[in-house]
């Protein structure tokens, strides 16, 4: 006897359903659309800020809702509007930056807001045009001018796993620290805010619990969500910590691994 289809699908985007070239394949888009058509809830759970969601909303046919900024923002993909935010207070941003500068002087900082971000002039993200990405350069003293959805810290010469461990020890009592790329780019949310905390709150509003959720991911920032969900999948290209933690594995993002599973779950 076949098992009933999951009532909730929660999936990371970049590296999971988004291919290495930045696109979502037609096959994956069609598989995502199956979820809502079957009466289940589709949740995109991503480190991306809301302003980077328009292409995803279009590719996914405006299906589902999104948890952005690693749990700090709830975003409606149907209408492309921010529904709720959980932000880091200015005093906490200032304290976290001060502590991190003391233990890792090479860090460059930025602060995400729902509609943009501010950054130090040295925050060049390997020469990417941060202004074109929605950023505005400010004096370092003005980074904590107002609350933010994410505090970002970048070390062009650092190891992401080592830097994350250092940051957790230094500021783990102030903010939630994670990373989601192969660069030494830390992503910090308000204390206790993770992909899992936001997903759990959203599911509770609809009467769902962990046993109702099947989740997909590829990087350490997905781990809270993957370990909370009743069923979890790591794509083949996932970080080793993810592959060690999930209950199942699927093909790589470039091979439509999530679509492969969704087609079986929602025939």
PDB file of C-alpha atoms in Angstrom:
ATOM      1  CA  UNK A   1       0.000   0.000   0.000  1.00  0.00           C
ATOM      2  CA  UNK A   2       1.478   3.362  -1.055  1.00  0.00           C
ATOM      3  CA  UNK A   3       2.164   6.092   1.482  1.00  0.00           C
ATOM      4  CA  UNK A   4       0.097   9.312   1.297  1.00  0.00           C
ATOM      5  CA  UNK A   5       1.818  12.289  -0.326  1.00  0.00           C
ATOM      6  CA  UNK A   6       3.385  14.853   2.050  1.00  0.00           C
ATOM      7  CA  UNK A   7       1.133  17.720   3.142  1.00  0.00           C
ATOM      8  CA  UNK A   8       4.059  20.181   3.061  1.00  0.00           C
ATOM      9  CA  UNK A   9       7.063  20.428   0.737  1.00  0.00           C
ATOM     10  CA  UNK A  10       9.828  22.730   1.967  1.00  0.00           C
ATOM     11  CA  UNK A  11      12.797  23.285  -0.318  1.00  0.00           C
ATOM     12  CA  UNK A  12      15.913  25.388  -0.409  1.00  0.00           C
ATOM     13  CA  UNK A  13      16.605  27.214  -3.668  1.00  0.00           C
ATOM     14  CA  UNK A  14      20.231  27.843  -4.660  1.00  0.00           C
ATOM     15  CA  UNK A  15      22.133  24.609  -5.064  1.00  0.00           C
ATOM     16  CA  UNK A  16      18.957  22.584  -4.505  1.00  0.00           C
ATOM     17  CA  UNK A  17      16.285  23.465  -7.095  1.00  0.00           C
ATOM     18  CA  UNK A  18      18.253  26.269  -8.765  1.00  0.00           C
ATOM     19  CA  UNK A  19      20.876  24.938 -11.156  1.00  0.00           C
ATOM     20  CA  UNK A  20      24.525  26.000 -11.208  1.00  0.00           C
ATOM     21  CA  UNK A  21      23.770  28.427 -14.048  1.00  0.00           C
ATOM     22  CA  UNK A  22      21.163  30.219 -11.900  1.00  0.00           C
ATOM     23  CA  UNK A  23      18.095  28.803 -13.670  1.00  0.00           C
ATOM     24  CA  UNK A  24      15.187  26.606 -12.617  1.00  0.00           C
ATOM     25  CA  UNK A  25      14.557  23.965 -15.260  1.00  0.00           C
ATOM     26  CA  UNK A  26      11.173  23.491 -16.898  1.00  0.00           C
ATOM     27  CA  UNK A  27      11.020  20.030 -15.361  1.00  0.00           C
ATOM     28  CA  UNK A  28      11.569  21.368 -11.844  1.00  0.00           C
ATOM     29  CA  UNK A  29       9.085  24.216 -12.340  1.00  0.00           C
ATOM     30  CA  UNK A  30       6.454  21.711 -13.449  1.00  0.00           C
ATOM     31  CA  UNK A  31       7.213  19.457 -10.474  1.00  0.00           C
ATOM     32  CA  UNK A  32       6.850  22.379  -8.033  1.00  0.00           C
ATOM     33  CA  UNK A  33       3.471  23.237  -9.556  1.00  0.00           C
ATOM     34  CA  UNK A  34       2.295  19.670  -8.847  1.00  0.00           C
ATOM     35  CA  UNK A  35       2.546  20.303  -5.099  1.00  0.00           C
ATOM     36  CA  UNK A  36      -0.156  22.990  -4.872  1.00  0.00           C
ATOM     37  CA  UNK A  37      -2.308  21.261  -7.476  1.00  0.00           C
ATOM     38  CA  UNK A  38      -2.332  18.229  -5.193  1.00  0.00           C
ATOM     39  CA  UNK A  39      -3.581  20.401  -2.310  1.00  0.00           C
ATOM     40  CA  UNK A  40      -0.277  20.423  -0.410  1.00  0.00           C
ATOM     41  CA  UNK A  41       1.615  23.479   0.810  1.00  0.00           C
ATOM     42  CA  UNK A  42       4.765  24.524  -1.072  1.00  0.00           C
ATOM     43  CA  UNK A  43       7.347  26.532   0.861  1.00  0.00           C
ATOM     44  CA  UNK A  44      10.582  27.867  -0.628  1.00  0.00           C
ATOM     45  CA  UNK A  45      13.031  28.236   2.264  1.00  0.00           C
ATOM     46  CA  UNK A  46      16.060  30.290   1.278  1.00  0.00           C
ATOM     47  CA  UNK A  47      18.856  32.542   2.394  1.00  0.00           C
ATOM     48  CA  UNK A  48      17.937  34.935  -0.407  1.00  0.00           C
ATOM     49  CA  UNK A  49      16.446  38.338   0.430  1.00  0.00           C
ATOM     50  CA  UNK A  50      12.945  39.085  -0.910  1.00  0.00           C
ATOM     51  CA  UNK A  51      14.262  41.355  -3.670  1.00  0.00           C
ATOM     52  CA  UNK A  52      15.979  38.313  -5.243  1.00  0.00           C
ATOM     53  CA  UNK A  53      12.745  36.320  -5.427  1.00  0.00           C
ATOM     54  CA  UNK A  54      11.020  37.790  -8.494  1.00  0.00           C
ATOM     55  CA  UNK A  55      12.710  35.401 -10.944  1.00  0.00           C
ATOM     56  CA  UNK A  56      11.951  32.446  -8.681  1.00  0.00           C
ATOM     57  CA  UNK A  57       8.296  33.479  -8.352  1.00  0.00           C
ATOM     58  CA  UNK A  58       8.029  33.661 -12.134  1.00  0.00           C
ATOM     59  CA  UNK A  59       9.862  30.380 -12.748  1.00  0.00           C
ATOM     60  CA  UNK A  60       7.693  28.606 -10.176  1.00  0.00           C
ATOM     61  CA  UNK A  61       4.513  29.991 -11.711  1.00  0.00           C
ATOM     62  CA  UNK A  62       3.798  32.064  -8.583  1.00  0.00           C
ATOM     63  CA  UNK A  63       3.130  28.944  -6.551  1.00  0.00           C
ATOM     64  CA  UNK A  64       3.723  28.775  -2.795  1.00  0.00           C
ATOM     65  CA  UNK A  65       5.167  31.011  -0.125  1.00  0.00           C
ATOM     66  CA  UNK A  66       8.801  31.724   0.668  1.00  0.00           C
ATOM     67  CA  UNK A  67      10.755  31.952   3.886  1.00  0.00           C
ATOM     68  CA  UNK A  68      13.599  34.306   3.002  1.00  0.00           C
ATOM     69  CA  UNK A  69      16.810  35.469   4.713  1.00  0.00           C
ATOM     70  CA  UNK A  70      17.191  32.141   6.562  1.00  0.00           C
ATOM     71  CA  UNK A  71      13.899  32.542   8.402  1.00  0.00           C
ATOM     72  CA  UNK A  72      13.765  36.301   8.926  1.00  0.00           C
ATOM     73  CA  UNK A  73      11.200  37.133   6.225  1.00  0.00           C
ATOM     74  CA  UNK A  74       7.915  35.507   5.174  1.00  0.00           C
ATOM     75  CA  UNK A  75       7.151  36.297   1.533  1.00  0.00           C
ATOM     76  CA  UNK A  76       4.092  35.527  -0.606  1.00  0.00           C
ATOM     77  CA  UNK A  77       5.117  34.204  -4.022  1.00  0.00           C
ATOM     78  CA  UNK A  78       1.581  34.614  -5.392  1.00  0.00           C
ATOM     79  CA  UNK A  79       1.610  38.401  -4.859  1.00  0.00           C
ATOM     80  CA  UNK A  80       5.382  39.028  -4.377  1.00  0.00           C
ATOM     81  CA  UNK A  81       4.851  40.845  -1.076  1.00  0.00           C
ATOM     82  CA  UNK A  82       6.553  40.686   2.333  1.00  0.00           C
ATOM     83  CA  UNK A  83       4.143  39.345   4.977  1.00  0.00           C
ATOM     84  CA  UNK A  84       6.286  39.314   8.125  1.00  0.00           C
ATOM     85  CA  UNK A  85       9.850  40.018   9.328  1.00  0.00           C
ATOM     86  CA  UNK A  86      11.967  38.980  12.321  1.00  0.00           C
ATOM     87  CA  UNK A  87      14.838  41.471  12.586  1.00  0.00           C
ATOM     88  CA  UNK A  88      18.067  41.970  14.535  1.00  0.00           C
ATOM     89  CA  UNK A  89      17.948  45.057  16.763  1.00  0.00           C
ATOM     90  CA  UNK A  90      20.517  47.822  16.114  1.00  0.00           C
ATOM     91  CA  UNK A  91      22.238  47.394  19.496  1.00  0.00           C
ATOM     92  CA  UNK A  92      22.691  43.668  18.807  1.00  0.00           C
ATOM     93  CA  UNK A  93      24.143  44.364  15.350  1.00  0.00           C
ATOM     94  CA  UNK A  94      26.640  46.814  16.845  1.00  0.00           C
ATOM     95  CA  UNK A  95      27.688  44.388  19.594  1.00  0.00           C
ATOM     96  CA  UNK A  96      28.046  41.459  17.187  1.00  0.00           C
ATOM     97  CA  UNK A  97      30.154  43.483  14.747  1.00  0.00           C
ATOM     98  CA  UNK A  98      32.411  44.654  17.570  1.00  0.00           C
ATOM     99  CA  UNK A  99      32.981  41.142  18.896  1.00  0.00           C
ATOM    100  CA  UNK A 100      33.627  39.706  15.441  1.00  0.00           C
ATOM    101  CA  UNK A 101      36.130  42.421  14.532  1.00  0.00           C
ATOM    102  CA  UNK A 102      38.026  41.499  17.688  1.00  0.00           C
ATOM    103  CA  UNK A 103      38.379  37.807  16.776  1.00  0.00           C
ATOM    104  CA  UNK A 104      38.568  38.143  12.967  1.00  0.00           C
ATOM    105  CA  UNK A 105      39.928  41.582  11.965  1.00  0.00           C
ATOM    106  CA  UNK A 106      39.775  40.734   8.258  1.00  0.00           C
ATOM    107  CA  UNK A 107      35.961  40.571   8.173  1.00  0.00           C
ATOM    108  CA  UNK A 108      33.946  43.047   6.076  1.00  0.00           C
ATOM    109  CA  UNK A 109      30.313  43.650   7.052  1.00  0.00           C
ATOM    110  CA  UNK A 110      26.909  44.325   5.528  1.00  0.00           C
ATOM    111  CA  UNK A 111      23.370  44.465   6.908  1.00  0.00           C
ATOM    112  CA  UNK A 112      20.328  43.221   4.995  1.00  0.00           C
ATOM    113  CA  UNK A 113      16.962  44.988   5.139  1.00  0.00           C
ATOM    114  CA  UNK A 114      13.751  43.739   3.478  1.00  0.00           C
ATOM    115  CA  UNK A 115      14.196  46.120   0.524  1.00  0.00           C
ATOM    116  CA  UNK A 116      17.978  46.502   0.249  1.00  0.00           C
ATOM    117  CA  UNK A 117      21.214  46.384   2.209  1.00  0.00           C
ATOM    118  CA  UNK A 118      24.035  48.585   3.466  1.00  0.00           C
ATOM    119  CA  UNK A 119      27.699  47.632   3.377  1.00  0.00           C
ATOM    120  CA  UNK A 120      31.185  48.827   4.242  1.00  0.00           C
ATOM    121  CA  UNK A 121      33.251  50.015   1.287  1.00  0.00           C
ATOM    122  CA  UNK A 122      35.596  47.020   1.738  1.00  0.00           C
ATOM    123  CA  UNK A 123      32.699  44.561   1.408  1.00  0.00           C
ATOM    124  CA  UNK A 124      33.355  43.726  -2.233  1.00  0.00           C
ATOM    125  CA  UNK A 125      32.264  40.056  -2.376  1.00  0.00           C
ATOM    126  CA  UNK A 126      35.127  39.187  -4.709  1.00  0.00           C
ATOM    127  CA  UNK A 127      34.535  42.260  -6.885  1.00  0.00           C
ATOM    128  CA  UNK A 128      30.830  41.739  -7.423  1.00  0.00           C
ATOM    129  CA  UNK A 129      28.928  44.979  -8.032  1.00  0.00           C
ATOM    130  CA  UNK A 130      27.132  45.144  -4.686  1.00  0.00           C
ATOM    131  CA  UNK A 131      25.419  48.407  -5.597  1.00  0.00           C
ATOM    132  CA  UNK A 132      23.868  46.715  -8.631  1.00  0.00           C
ATOM    133  CA  UNK A 133      22.656  43.986  -6.254  1.00  0.00           C
ATOM    134  CA  UNK A 134      20.678  46.539  -4.242  1.00  0.00           C
ATOM    135  CA  UNK A 135      23.336  47.719  -1.808  1.00  0.00           C
ATOM    136  CA  UNK A 136      24.434  51.146  -0.544  1.00  0.00           C
ATOM    137  CA  UNK A 137      27.853  51.948   0.897  1.00  0.00           C
ATOM    138  CA  UNK A 138      27.872  53.457   4.397  1.00  0.00           C
ATOM    139  CA  UNK A 139      30.413  54.402   7.036  1.00  0.00           C
ATOM    140  CA  UNK A 140      31.110  51.387   9.299  1.00  0.00           C
ATOM    141  CA  UNK A 141      29.652  53.331  12.228  1.00  0.00           C
ATOM    142  CA  UNK A 142      26.301  53.467  10.396  1.00  0.00           C
ATOM    143  CA  UNK A 143      25.900  49.724   9.847  1.00  0.00           C
ATOM    144  CA  UNK A 144      23.740  49.504  12.968  1.00  0.00           C
ATOM    145  CA  UNK A 145      21.669  52.583  12.167  1.00  0.00           C
ATOM    146  CA  UNK A 146      18.491  50.452  12.108  1.00  0.00           C
ATOM    147  CA  UNK A 147      17.393  46.866  12.561  1.00  0.00           C
ATOM    148  CA  UNK A 148      18.107  44.317   9.834  1.00  0.00           C
ATOM    149  CA  UNK A 149      16.990  40.905   8.668  1.00  0.00           C
ATOM    150  CA  UNK A 150      20.568  39.606   8.321  1.00  0.00           C
ATOM    151  CA  UNK A 151      24.050  40.621   9.392  1.00  0.00           C
ATOM    152  CA  UNK A 152      26.620  39.492   6.821  1.00  0.00           C
ATOM    153  CA  UNK A 153      30.360  39.104   7.392  1.00  0.00           C
ATOM    154  CA  UNK A 154      32.786  38.247   4.590  1.00  0.00           C
ATOM    155  CA  UNK A 155      36.430  37.148   4.728  1.00  0.00           C
ATOM    156  CA  UNK A 156      37.901  36.798   1.207  1.00  0.00           C
ATOM    157  CA  UNK A 157      40.669  34.544   2.531  1.00  0.00           C
ATOM    158  CA  UNK A 158      38.763  32.508   5.106  1.00  0.00           C
ATOM    159  CA  UNK A 159      37.493  28.959   5.336  1.00  0.00           C
ATOM    160  CA  UNK A 160      33.679  28.997   5.709  1.00  0.00           C
ATOM    161  CA  UNK A 161      33.434  26.131   8.207  1.00  0.00           C
ATOM    162  CA  UNK A 162      36.293  27.388  10.385  1.00  0.00           C
ATOM    163  CA  UNK A 163      34.991  30.955  10.299  1.00  0.00           C
ATOM    164  CA  UNK A 164      31.491  29.793  11.236  1.00  0.00           C
ATOM    165  CA  UNK A 165      32.824  27.938  14.278  1.00  0.00           C
ATOM    166  CA  UNK A 166      34.783  31.024  15.357  1.00  0.00           C
ATOM    167  CA  UNK A 167      31.730  33.248  14.965  1.00  0.00           C
ATOM    168  CA  UNK A 168      29.418  30.894  16.855  1.00  0.00           C
ATOM    169  CA  UNK A 169      31.783  30.997  19.818  1.00  0.00           C
ATOM    170  CA  UNK A 170      32.078  34.791  19.669  1.00  0.00           C
ATOM    171  CA  UNK A 171      28.468  35.854  19.018  1.00  0.00           C
ATOM    172  CA  UNK A 172      26.312  32.739  19.283  1.00  0.00           C
ATOM    173  CA  UNK A 173      24.566  34.178  22.325  1.00  0.00           C
ATOM    174  CA  UNK A 174      23.535  37.258  20.307  1.00  0.00           C
ATOM    175  CA  UNK A 175      22.623  35.968  16.845  1.00  0.00           C
ATOM    176  CA  UNK A 176      22.147  32.730  14.899  1.00  0.00           C
ATOM    177  CA  UNK A 177      25.204  32.091  12.713  1.00  0.00           C
ATOM    178  CA  UNK A 178      25.324  29.984   9.545  1.00  0.00           C
ATOM    179  CA  UNK A 179      26.715  29.938   6.005  1.00  0.00           C
ATOM    180  CA  UNK A 180      25.304  28.800   2.680  1.00  0.00           C
ATOM    181  CA  UNK A 181      28.108  28.953   0.127  1.00  0.00           C
ATOM    182  CA  UNK A 182      31.673  27.820  -0.453  1.00  0.00           C
ATOM    183  CA  UNK A 183      32.880  31.351   0.298  1.00  0.00           C
ATOM    184  CA  UNK A 184      33.642  32.508   3.836  1.00  0.00           C
ATOM    185  CA  UNK A 185      30.433  34.519   3.973  1.00  0.00           C
ATOM    186  CA  UNK A 186      28.674  34.344   7.325  1.00  0.00           C
ATOM    187  CA  UNK A 187      24.922  34.900   7.515  1.00  0.00           C
ATOM    188  CA  UNK A 188      23.539  35.937  10.896  1.00  0.00           C
ATOM    189  CA  UNK A 189      19.881  36.203  11.881  1.00  0.00           C
ATOM    190  CA  UNK A 190      18.201  37.315  15.082  1.00  0.00           C
ATOM    191  CA  UNK A 191      18.894  34.890  17.916  1.00  0.00           C
ATOM    192  CA  UNK A 192      16.826  31.728  17.481  1.00  0.00           C
ATOM    193  CA  UNK A 193      15.703  32.597  13.945  1.00  0.00           C
ATOM    194  CA  UNK A 194      16.457  29.793  11.494  1.00  0.00           C
ATOM    195  CA  UNK A 195      14.861  28.187   8.477  1.00  0.00           C
ATOM    196  CA  UNK A 196      13.430  25.611  10.886  1.00  0.00           C
ATOM    197  CA  UNK A 197      11.939  28.102  13.365  1.00  0.00           C
ATOM    198  CA  UNK A 198      10.166  30.007  10.596  1.00  0.00           C
ATOM    199  CA  UNK A 199       8.977  26.837   8.868  1.00  0.00           C
ATOM    200  CA  UNK A 200       7.697  25.386  12.153  1.00  0.00           C
ATOM    201  CA  UNK A 201       5.747  28.577  12.905  1.00  0.00           C
ATOM    202  CA  UNK A 202       4.227  28.646   9.421  1.00  0.00           C
ATOM    203  CA  UNK A 203       3.284  24.971   9.576  1.00  0.00           C
ATOM    204  CA  UNK A 204       1.735  25.375  13.033  1.00  0.00           C
ATOM    205  CA  UNK A 205      -0.537  28.119  11.693  1.00  0.00           C
ATOM    206  CA  UNK A 206      -1.902  25.588   9.205  1.00  0.00           C
ATOM    207  CA  UNK A 207      -2.131  22.700  11.657  1.00  0.00           C
ATOM    208  CA  UNK A 208       0.939  20.847  10.371  1.00  0.00           C
ATOM    209  CA  UNK A 209       3.853  19.352  12.297  1.00  0.00           C
ATOM    210  CA  UNK A 210       7.245  17.847  11.403  1.00  0.00           C
ATOM    211  CA  UNK A 211       5.689  14.528  10.357  1.00  0.00           C
ATOM    212  CA  UNK A 212       3.760  16.355   7.607  1.00  0.00           C
ATOM    213  CA  UNK A 213       6.887  17.902   6.065  1.00  0.00           C
ATOM    214  CA  UNK A 214       9.331  16.677   3.437  1.00  0.00           C
ATOM    215  CA  UNK A 215      12.311  19.019   3.092  1.00  0.00           C
ATOM    216  CA  UNK A 216      15.170  19.417   0.593  1.00  0.00           C
ATOM    217  CA  UNK A 217      18.512  21.201   0.970  1.00  0.00           C
ATOM    218  CA  UNK A 218      22.213  21.341   0.251  1.00  0.00           C
ATOM    219  CA  UNK A 219      24.109  23.596   2.702  1.00  0.00           C
ATOM    220  CA  UNK A 220      24.665  24.050   6.462  1.00  0.00           C
ATOM    221  CA  UNK A 221      22.008  26.778   6.691  1.00  0.00           C
ATOM    222  CA  UNK A 222      19.502  24.072   5.691  1.00  0.00           C
ATOM    223  CA  UNK A 223      20.431  21.749   8.562  1.00  0.00           C
ATOM    224  CA  UNK A 224      17.937  23.090  11.149  1.00  0.00           C
ATOM    225  CA  UNK A 225      15.095  22.645   8.639  1.00  0.00           C
ATOM    226  CA  UNK A 226      16.287  19.236   7.446  1.00  0.00           C
ATOM    227  CA  UNK A 227      16.647  17.831  10.950  1.00  0.00           C
ATOM    228  CA  UNK A 228      13.255  19.263  12.006  1.00  0.00           C
ATOM    229  CA  UNK A 229      11.297  17.821   9.068  1.00  0.00           C
ATOM    230  CA  UNK A 230       9.941  14.296   9.286  1.00  0.00           C
ATOM    231  CA  UNK A 231      11.520  13.382   5.928  1.00  0.00           C
ATOM    232  CA  UNK A 232      14.591  15.112   4.512  1.00  0.00           C
ATOM    233  CA  UNK A 233      16.513  14.909   1.256  1.00  0.00           C
ATOM    234  CA  UNK A 234      20.008  16.097   0.435  1.00  0.00           C
ATOM    235  CA  UNK A 235      20.892  16.644  -3.211  1.00  0.00           C
ATOM    236  CA  UNK A 236      24.001  14.828  -4.424  1.00  0.00           C
ATOM    237  CA  UNK A 237      26.021  18.067  -4.558  1.00  0.00           C
ATOM    238  CA  UNK A 238      25.237  18.897  -0.911  1.00  0.00           C
ATOM    239  CA  UNK A 239      27.728  19.784   1.821  1.00  0.00           C
ATOM    240  CA  UNK A 240      29.023  16.669   3.662  1.00  0.00           C
ATOM    241  CA  UNK A 241      27.285  17.748   6.886  1.00  0.00           C
ATOM    242  CA  UNK A 242      23.960  17.793   5.029  1.00  0.00           C
ATOM    243  CA  UNK A 243      24.477  14.396   3.424  1.00  0.00           C
ATOM    244  CA  UNK A 244      25.285  12.963   6.851  1.00  0.00           C
ATOM    245  CA  UNK A 245      22.129  14.406   8.429  1.00  0.00           C
ATOM    246  CA  UNK A 246      19.327  13.704   5.941  1.00  0.00           C
ATOM    247  CA  UNK A 247      17.070  10.677   5.843  1.00  0.00           C
ATOM    248  CA  UNK A 248      17.272  10.352   2.032  1.00  0.00           C
ATOM    249  CA  UNK A 249      19.429  11.464  -0.896  1.00  0.00           C
ATOM    250  CA  UNK A 250      18.515  12.437  -4.449  1.00  0.00           C
ATOM    251  CA  UNK A 251      20.264  13.526  -7.641  1.00  0.00           C
ATOM    252  CA  UNK A 252      22.187  16.802  -7.911  1.00  0.00           C
ATOM    253  CA  UNK A 253      20.549  20.170  -8.525  1.00  0.00           C
ATOM    254  CA  UNK A 254      21.813  20.181 -12.112  1.00  0.00           C
ATOM    255  CA  UNK A 255      20.110  16.804 -12.625  1.00  0.00           C
ATOM    256  CA  UNK A 256      16.709  17.940 -11.252  1.00  0.00           C
ATOM    257  CA  UNK A 257      17.013  15.875  -8.075  1.00  0.00           C
ATOM    258  CA  UNK A 258      14.097  17.599  -6.329  1.00  0.00           C
ATOM    259  CA  UNK A 259      11.840  17.173  -9.359  1.00  0.00           C
ATOM    260  CA  UNK A 260      12.779  13.500  -9.463  1.00  0.00           C
ATOM    261  CA  UNK A 261      11.347  13.047  -5.954  1.00  0.00           C
ATOM    262  CA  UNK A 262       8.302  15.303  -6.402  1.00  0.00           C
ATOM    263  CA  UNK A 263       7.247  13.415  -9.528  1.00  0.00           C
ATOM    264  CA  UNK A 264       7.124  10.222  -7.454  1.00  0.00           C
ATOM    265  CA  UNK A 265       5.327  11.884  -4.520  1.00  0.00           C
ATOM    266  CA  UNK A 266       2.704  13.637  -6.666  1.00  0.00           C
ATOM    267  CA  UNK A 267       2.158  11.400  -9.733  1.00  0.00           C
TER     268      UNK A 267
END
